PDB file of C-alpha atoms and ligand atoms in Angstrom:
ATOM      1  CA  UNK A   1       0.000   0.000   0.000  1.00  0.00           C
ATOM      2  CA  UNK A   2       1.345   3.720  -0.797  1.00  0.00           C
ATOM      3  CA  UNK A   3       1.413   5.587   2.518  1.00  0.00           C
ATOM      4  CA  UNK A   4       2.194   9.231   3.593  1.00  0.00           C
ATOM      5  CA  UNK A   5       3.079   9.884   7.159  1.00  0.00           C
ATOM      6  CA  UNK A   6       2.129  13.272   8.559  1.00  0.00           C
ATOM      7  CA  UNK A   7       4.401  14.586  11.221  1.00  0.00           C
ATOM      8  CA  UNK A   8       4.995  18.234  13.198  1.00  0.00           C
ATOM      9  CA  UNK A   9       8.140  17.667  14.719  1.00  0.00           C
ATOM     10  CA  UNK A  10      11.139  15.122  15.729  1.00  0.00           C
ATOM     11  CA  UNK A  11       9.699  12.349  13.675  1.00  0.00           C
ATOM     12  CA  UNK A  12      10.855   8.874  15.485  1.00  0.00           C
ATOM     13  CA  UNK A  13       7.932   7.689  14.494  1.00  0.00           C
ATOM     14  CA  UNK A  14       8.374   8.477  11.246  1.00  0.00           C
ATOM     15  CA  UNK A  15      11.689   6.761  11.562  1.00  0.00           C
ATOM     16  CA  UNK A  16      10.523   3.676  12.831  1.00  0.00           C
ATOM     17  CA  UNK A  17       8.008   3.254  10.077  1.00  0.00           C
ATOM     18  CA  UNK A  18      10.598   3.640   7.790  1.00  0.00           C
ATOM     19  CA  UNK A  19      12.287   0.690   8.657  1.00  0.00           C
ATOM     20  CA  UNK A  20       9.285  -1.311   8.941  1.00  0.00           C
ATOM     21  CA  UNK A  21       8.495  -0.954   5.153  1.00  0.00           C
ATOM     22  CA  UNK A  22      12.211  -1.540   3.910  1.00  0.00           C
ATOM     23  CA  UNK A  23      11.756  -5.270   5.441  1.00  0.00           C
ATOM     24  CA  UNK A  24      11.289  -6.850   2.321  1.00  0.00           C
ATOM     25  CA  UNK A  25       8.091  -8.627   3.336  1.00  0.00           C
ATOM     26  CA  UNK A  26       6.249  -5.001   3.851  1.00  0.00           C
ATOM     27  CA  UNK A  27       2.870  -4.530   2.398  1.00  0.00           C
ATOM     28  CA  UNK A  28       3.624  -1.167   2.600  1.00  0.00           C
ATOM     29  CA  UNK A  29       5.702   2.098   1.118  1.00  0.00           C
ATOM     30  CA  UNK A  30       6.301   5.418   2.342  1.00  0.00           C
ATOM     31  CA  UNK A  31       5.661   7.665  -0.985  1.00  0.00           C
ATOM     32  CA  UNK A  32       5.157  10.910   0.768  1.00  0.00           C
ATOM     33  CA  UNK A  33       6.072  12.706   4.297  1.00  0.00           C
ATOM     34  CA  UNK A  34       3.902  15.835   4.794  1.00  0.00           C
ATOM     35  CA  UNK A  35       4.645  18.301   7.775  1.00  0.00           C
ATOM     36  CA  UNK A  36       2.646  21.201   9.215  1.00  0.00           C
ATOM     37  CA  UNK A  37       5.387  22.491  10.195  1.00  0.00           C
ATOM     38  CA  UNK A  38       8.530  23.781   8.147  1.00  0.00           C
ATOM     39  CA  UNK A  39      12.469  22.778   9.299  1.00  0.00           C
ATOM     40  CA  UNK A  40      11.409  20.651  11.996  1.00  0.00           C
ATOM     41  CA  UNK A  41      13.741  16.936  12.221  1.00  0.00           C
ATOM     42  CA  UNK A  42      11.450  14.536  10.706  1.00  0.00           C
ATOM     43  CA  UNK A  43      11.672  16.723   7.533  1.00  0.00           C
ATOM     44  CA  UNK A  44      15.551  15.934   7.411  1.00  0.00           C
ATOM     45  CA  UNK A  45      14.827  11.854   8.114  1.00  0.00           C
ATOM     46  CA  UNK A  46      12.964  11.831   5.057  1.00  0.00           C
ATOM     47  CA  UNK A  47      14.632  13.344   2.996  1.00  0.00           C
ATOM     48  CA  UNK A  48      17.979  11.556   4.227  1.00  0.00           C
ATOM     49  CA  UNK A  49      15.763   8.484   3.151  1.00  0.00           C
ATOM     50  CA  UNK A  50      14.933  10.408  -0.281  1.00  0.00           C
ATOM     51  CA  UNK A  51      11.429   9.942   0.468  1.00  0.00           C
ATOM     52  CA  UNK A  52       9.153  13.054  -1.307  1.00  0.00           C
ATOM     53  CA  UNK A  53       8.085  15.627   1.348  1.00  0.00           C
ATOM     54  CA  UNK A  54       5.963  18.789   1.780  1.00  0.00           C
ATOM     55  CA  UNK A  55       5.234  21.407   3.805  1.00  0.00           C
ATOM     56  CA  UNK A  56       1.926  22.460   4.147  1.00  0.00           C
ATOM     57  CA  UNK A  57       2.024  25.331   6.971  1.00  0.00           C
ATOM     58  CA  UNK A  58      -1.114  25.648   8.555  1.00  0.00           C
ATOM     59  CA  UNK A  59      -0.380  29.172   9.102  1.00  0.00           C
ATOM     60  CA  UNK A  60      -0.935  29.661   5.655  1.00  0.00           C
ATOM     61  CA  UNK A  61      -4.345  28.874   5.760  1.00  0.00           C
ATOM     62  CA  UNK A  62      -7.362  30.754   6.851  1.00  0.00           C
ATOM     63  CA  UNK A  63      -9.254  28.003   7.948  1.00  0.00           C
ATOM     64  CA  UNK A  64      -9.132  24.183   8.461  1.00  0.00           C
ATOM     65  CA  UNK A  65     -11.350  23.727   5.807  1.00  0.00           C
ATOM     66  CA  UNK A  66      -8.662  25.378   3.190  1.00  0.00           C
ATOM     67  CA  UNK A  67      -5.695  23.380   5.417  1.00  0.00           C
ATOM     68  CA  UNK A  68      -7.471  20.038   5.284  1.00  0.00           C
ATOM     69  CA  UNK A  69      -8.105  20.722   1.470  1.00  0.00           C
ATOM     70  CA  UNK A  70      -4.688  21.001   0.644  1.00  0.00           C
ATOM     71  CA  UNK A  71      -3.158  18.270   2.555  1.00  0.00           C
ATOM     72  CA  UNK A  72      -6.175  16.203   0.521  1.00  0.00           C
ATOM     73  CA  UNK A  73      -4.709  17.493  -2.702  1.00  0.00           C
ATOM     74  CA  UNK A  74      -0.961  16.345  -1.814  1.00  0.00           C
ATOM     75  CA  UNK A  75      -2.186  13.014  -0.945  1.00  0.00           C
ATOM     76  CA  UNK A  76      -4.120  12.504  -4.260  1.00  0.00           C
ATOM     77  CA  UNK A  77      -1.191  13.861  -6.168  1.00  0.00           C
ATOM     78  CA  UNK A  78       0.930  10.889  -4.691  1.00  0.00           C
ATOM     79  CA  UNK A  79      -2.094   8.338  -5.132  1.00  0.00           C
ATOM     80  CA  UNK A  80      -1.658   7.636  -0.973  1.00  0.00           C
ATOM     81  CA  UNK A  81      -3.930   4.967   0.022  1.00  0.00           C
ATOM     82  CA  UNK A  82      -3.070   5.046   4.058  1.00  0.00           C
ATOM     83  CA  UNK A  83      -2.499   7.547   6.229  1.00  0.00           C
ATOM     84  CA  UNK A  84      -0.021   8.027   9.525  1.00  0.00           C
ATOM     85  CA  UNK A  85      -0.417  10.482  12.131  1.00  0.00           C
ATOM     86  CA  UNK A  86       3.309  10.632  13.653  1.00  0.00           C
ATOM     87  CA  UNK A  87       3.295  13.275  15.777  1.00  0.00           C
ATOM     88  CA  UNK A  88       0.612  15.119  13.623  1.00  0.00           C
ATOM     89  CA  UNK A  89      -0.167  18.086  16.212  1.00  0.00           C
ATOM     90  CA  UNK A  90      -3.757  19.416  14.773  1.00  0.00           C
ATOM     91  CA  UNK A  91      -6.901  18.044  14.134  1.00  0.00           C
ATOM     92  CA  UNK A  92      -8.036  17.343  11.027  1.00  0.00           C
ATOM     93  CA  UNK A  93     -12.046  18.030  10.368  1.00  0.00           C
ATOM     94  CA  UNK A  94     -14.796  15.811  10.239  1.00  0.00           C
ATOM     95  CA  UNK A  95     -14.948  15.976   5.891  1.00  0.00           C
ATOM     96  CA  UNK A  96     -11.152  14.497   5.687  1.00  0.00           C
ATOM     97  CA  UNK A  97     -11.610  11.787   8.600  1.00  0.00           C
ATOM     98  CA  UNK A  98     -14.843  10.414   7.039  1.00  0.00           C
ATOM     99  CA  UNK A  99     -13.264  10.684   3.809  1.00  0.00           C
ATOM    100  CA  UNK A 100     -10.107   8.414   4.975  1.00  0.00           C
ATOM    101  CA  UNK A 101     -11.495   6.265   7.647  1.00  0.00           C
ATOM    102  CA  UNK A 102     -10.455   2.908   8.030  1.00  0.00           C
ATOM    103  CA  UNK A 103      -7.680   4.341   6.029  1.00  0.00           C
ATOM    104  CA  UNK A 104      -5.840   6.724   8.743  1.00  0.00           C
ATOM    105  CA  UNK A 105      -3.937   5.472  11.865  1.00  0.00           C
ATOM    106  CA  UNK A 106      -2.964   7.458  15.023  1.00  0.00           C
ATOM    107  CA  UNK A 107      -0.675   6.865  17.653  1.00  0.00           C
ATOM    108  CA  UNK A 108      -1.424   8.035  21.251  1.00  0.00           C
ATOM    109  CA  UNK A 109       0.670   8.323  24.302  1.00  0.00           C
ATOM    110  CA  UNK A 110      -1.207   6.380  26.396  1.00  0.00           C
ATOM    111  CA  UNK A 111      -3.686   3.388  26.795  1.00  0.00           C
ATOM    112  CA  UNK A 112      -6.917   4.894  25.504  1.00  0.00           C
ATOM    113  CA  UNK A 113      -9.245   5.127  26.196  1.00  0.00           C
ATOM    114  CA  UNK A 114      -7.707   6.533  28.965  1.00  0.00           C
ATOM    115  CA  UNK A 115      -6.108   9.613  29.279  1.00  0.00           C
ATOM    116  CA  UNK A 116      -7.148  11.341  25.940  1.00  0.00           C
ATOM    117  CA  UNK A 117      -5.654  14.624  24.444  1.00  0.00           C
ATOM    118  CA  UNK A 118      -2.935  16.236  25.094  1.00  0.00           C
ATOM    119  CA  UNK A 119      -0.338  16.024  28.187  1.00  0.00           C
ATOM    120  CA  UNK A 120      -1.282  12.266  28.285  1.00  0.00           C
ATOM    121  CA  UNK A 121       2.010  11.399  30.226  1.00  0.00           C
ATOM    122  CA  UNK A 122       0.974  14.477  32.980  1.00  0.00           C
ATOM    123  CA  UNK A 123      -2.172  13.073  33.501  1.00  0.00           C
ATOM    124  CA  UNK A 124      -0.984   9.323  33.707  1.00  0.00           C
ATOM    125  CA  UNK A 125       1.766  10.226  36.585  1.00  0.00           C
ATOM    126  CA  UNK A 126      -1.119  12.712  38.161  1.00  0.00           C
ATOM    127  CA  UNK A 127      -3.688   9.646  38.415  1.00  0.00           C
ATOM    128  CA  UNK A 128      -0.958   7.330  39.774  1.00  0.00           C
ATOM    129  CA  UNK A 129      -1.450   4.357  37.836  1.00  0.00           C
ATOM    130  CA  UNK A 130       1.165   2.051  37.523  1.00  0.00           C
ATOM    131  CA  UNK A 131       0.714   0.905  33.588  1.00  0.00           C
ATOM    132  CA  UNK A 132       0.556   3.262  31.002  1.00  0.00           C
ATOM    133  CA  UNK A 133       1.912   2.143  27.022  1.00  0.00           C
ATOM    134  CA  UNK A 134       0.374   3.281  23.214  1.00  0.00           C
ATOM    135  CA  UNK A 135      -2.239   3.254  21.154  1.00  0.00           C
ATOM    136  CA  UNK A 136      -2.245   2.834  17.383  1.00  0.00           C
ATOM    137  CA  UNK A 137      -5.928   3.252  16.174  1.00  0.00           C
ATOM    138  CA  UNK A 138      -8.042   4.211  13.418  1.00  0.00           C
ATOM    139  CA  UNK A 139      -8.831   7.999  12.948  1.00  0.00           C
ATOM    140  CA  UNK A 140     -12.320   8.746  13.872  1.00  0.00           C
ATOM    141  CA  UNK A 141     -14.073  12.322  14.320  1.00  0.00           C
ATOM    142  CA  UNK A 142     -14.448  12.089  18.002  1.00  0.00           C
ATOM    143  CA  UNK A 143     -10.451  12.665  18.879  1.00  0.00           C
ATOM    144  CA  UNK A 144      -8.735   9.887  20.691  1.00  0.00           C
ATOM    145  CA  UNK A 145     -12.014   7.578  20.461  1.00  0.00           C
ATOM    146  CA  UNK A 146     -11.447   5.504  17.130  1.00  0.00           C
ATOM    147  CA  UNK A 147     -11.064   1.842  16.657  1.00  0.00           C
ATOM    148  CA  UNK A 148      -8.305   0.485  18.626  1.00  0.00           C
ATOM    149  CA  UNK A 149      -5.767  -1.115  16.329  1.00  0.00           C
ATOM    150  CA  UNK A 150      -2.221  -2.007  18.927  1.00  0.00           C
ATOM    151  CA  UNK A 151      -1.723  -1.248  21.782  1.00  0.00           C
ATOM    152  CA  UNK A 152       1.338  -2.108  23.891  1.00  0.00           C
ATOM    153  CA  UNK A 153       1.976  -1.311  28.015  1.00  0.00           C
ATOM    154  CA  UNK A 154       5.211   0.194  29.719  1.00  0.00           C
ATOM    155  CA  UNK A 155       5.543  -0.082  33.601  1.00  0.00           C
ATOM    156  CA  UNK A 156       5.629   3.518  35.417  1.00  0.00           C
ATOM    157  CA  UNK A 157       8.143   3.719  37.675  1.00  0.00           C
ATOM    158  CA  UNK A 158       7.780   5.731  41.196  1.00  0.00           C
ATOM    159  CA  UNK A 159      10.862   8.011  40.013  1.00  0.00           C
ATOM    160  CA  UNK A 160       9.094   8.984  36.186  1.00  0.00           C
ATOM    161  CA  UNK A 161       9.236  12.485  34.951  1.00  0.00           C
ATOM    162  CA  UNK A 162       6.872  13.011  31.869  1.00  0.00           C
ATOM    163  CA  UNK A 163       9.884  13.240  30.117  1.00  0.00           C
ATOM    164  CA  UNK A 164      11.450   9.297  31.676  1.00  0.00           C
ATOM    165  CA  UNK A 165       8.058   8.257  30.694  1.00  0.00           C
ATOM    166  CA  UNK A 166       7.816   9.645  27.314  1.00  0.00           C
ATOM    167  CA  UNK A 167      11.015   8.078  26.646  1.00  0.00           C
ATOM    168  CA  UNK A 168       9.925   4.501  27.955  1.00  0.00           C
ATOM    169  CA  UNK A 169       6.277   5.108  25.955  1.00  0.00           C
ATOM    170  CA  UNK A 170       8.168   6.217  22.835  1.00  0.00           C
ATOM    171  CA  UNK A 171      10.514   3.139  22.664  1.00  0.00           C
ATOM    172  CA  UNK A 172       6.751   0.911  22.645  1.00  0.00           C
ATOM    173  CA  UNK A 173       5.111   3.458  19.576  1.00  0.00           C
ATOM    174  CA  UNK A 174       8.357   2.524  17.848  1.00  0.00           C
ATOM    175  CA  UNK A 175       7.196  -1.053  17.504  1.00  0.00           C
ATOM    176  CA  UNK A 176       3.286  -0.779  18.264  1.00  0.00           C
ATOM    177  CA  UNK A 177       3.133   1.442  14.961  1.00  0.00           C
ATOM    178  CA  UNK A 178       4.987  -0.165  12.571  1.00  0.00           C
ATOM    179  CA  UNK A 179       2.615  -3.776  13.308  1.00  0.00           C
ATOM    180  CA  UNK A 180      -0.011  -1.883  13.024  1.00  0.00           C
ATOM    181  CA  UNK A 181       0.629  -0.520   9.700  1.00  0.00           C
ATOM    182  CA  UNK A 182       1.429  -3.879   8.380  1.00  0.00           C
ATOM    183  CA  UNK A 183      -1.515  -5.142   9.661  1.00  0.00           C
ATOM    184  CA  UNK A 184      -3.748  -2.751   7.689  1.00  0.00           C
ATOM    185  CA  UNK A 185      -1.748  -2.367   4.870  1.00  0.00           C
ATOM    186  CA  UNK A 186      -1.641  -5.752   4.286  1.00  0.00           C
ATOM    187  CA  UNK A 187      -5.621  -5.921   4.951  1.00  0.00           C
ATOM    188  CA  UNK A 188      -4.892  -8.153   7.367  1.00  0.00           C
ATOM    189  CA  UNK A 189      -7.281  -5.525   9.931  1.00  0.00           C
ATOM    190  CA  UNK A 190      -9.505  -3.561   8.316  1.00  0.00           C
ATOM    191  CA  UNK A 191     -12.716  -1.237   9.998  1.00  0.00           C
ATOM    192  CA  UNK A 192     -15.548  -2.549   9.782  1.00  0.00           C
ATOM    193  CA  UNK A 193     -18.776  -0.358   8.475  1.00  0.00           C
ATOM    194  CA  UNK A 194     -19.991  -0.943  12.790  1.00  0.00           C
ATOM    195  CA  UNK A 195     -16.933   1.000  13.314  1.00  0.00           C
ATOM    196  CA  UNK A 196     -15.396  -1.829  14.623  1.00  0.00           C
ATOM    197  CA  UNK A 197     -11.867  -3.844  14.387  1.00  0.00           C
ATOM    198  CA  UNK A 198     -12.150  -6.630  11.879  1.00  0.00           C
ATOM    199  CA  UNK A 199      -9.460  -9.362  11.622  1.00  0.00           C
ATOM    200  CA  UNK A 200      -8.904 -11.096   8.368  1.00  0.00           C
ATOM    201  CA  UNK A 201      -7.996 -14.811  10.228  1.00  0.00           C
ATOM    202  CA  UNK A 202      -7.646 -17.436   7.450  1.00  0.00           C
ATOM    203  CA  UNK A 203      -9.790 -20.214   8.563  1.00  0.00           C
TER     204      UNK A 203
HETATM  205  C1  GRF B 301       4.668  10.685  20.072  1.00  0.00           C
HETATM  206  O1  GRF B 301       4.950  10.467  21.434  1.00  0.00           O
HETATM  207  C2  GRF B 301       3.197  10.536  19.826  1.00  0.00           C
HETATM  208  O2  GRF B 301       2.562   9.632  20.709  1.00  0.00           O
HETATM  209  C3  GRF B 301       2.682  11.915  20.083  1.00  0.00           C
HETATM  210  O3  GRF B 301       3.672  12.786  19.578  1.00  0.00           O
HETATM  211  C4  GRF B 301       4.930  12.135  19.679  1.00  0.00           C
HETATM  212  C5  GRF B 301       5.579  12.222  18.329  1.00  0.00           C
HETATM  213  O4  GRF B 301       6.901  11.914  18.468  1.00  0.00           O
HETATM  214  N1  GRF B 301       1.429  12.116  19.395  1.00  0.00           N
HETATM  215  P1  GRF B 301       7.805  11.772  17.111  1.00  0.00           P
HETATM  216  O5  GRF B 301       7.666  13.072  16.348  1.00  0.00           O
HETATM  217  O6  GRF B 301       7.279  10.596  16.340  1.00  0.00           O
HETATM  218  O7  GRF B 301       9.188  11.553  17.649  1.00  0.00           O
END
């Protein structure tokens, strides 16, 4: 499958996928990196990995509408058939998810649905729970709520910062979103039309 990966900043993520698709059983190929964002690192990975990439600064736009548009006209441009959200930092409107769902993955911080939005890590070490981990999951237009693809748990240690925790969380997205990608680009998962997970299993 032809992906894009949408980032705003360092990009591990990004990285990680990256490697997932050169293994050469991969059902999938990263044809296009698209950041809100200009200069940021993820950017450079790309394009160290001479894999297409575009800026499309939301700045630029006068509303999400116009934003959302654009993006749309990128990914047709490269014929993208899935969608990552690395690190994506802004919501994309209800016209775009509906138009891509069951086609656009997110990764989340924490073990939704627990802990949704942003600061995830502040809240998990403010509610004192002693698991937290990732979630890969299908875009929906309630943020944070769609269909839960991976998900994989870290311990939280009595002595975590957000930022020891982020770390330890990070290292999990690194493999959580690379199976799931595989997993739906090789239609091996797939969202149902109940909104739910759907496995492929060969009987
Ligand atoms: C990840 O921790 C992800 O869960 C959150 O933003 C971070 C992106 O990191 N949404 P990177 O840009 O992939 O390094």
């Amino acid at each position: 499958a032809r992906v894009a990966v949408l980032i705003s900043g360092t990009g591990t993520n990004l990285q990680a996928l990256m490697e997932q698709v050169k293994k050469p059983w991969s059902s999938a190929e990263i044809v296009l990196v698209i950041s809100n964002r200009p200069g940021v690192e993820g950017l450079k990975k790309a394009a160290l990995a001479g894999i297409p990439t575009r800026v499309v600064d939301h700045k630029q736009y006068g509303s999400r509408a116009e934003f959302d548009s654009t993006i749309e006209r990128v990914l047709e441009e490269f014929s993208v058939e899935v969608v990552c959200l690395a690190g994506f930092m802004r919501i994309l409107s209800g016209p775009f998810v509906r138009k891509w769902s069951g086609k656009l993955l997110n990764v989340h911080p924490s073990l939704l649905p627990s802990f949704k939005g942003v600061n995830a890590h502040r809240q998990v070490l403010q509610a004192g729970v002693r698991v937290s981990g990732c979630t890969v999951h299908f875009v929906a237009e309630e943020v944070d709520a769609g269909a839960i693809i991976v998900q994989e748990v870290v311990p939280v240690m009595v002595s975590d910062t957000e930022d020891s925790l982020s770390e330890r969380v990070k290292e999990a997205e690194h493999r959580a979103f690379p199976a799931a990608l595989e997993l739906v680009a090789s239609g091996t998962v797939r969202l149902g039309e109940d909104n739910k997970i759907h496995w492929n299993t060969q009987e």
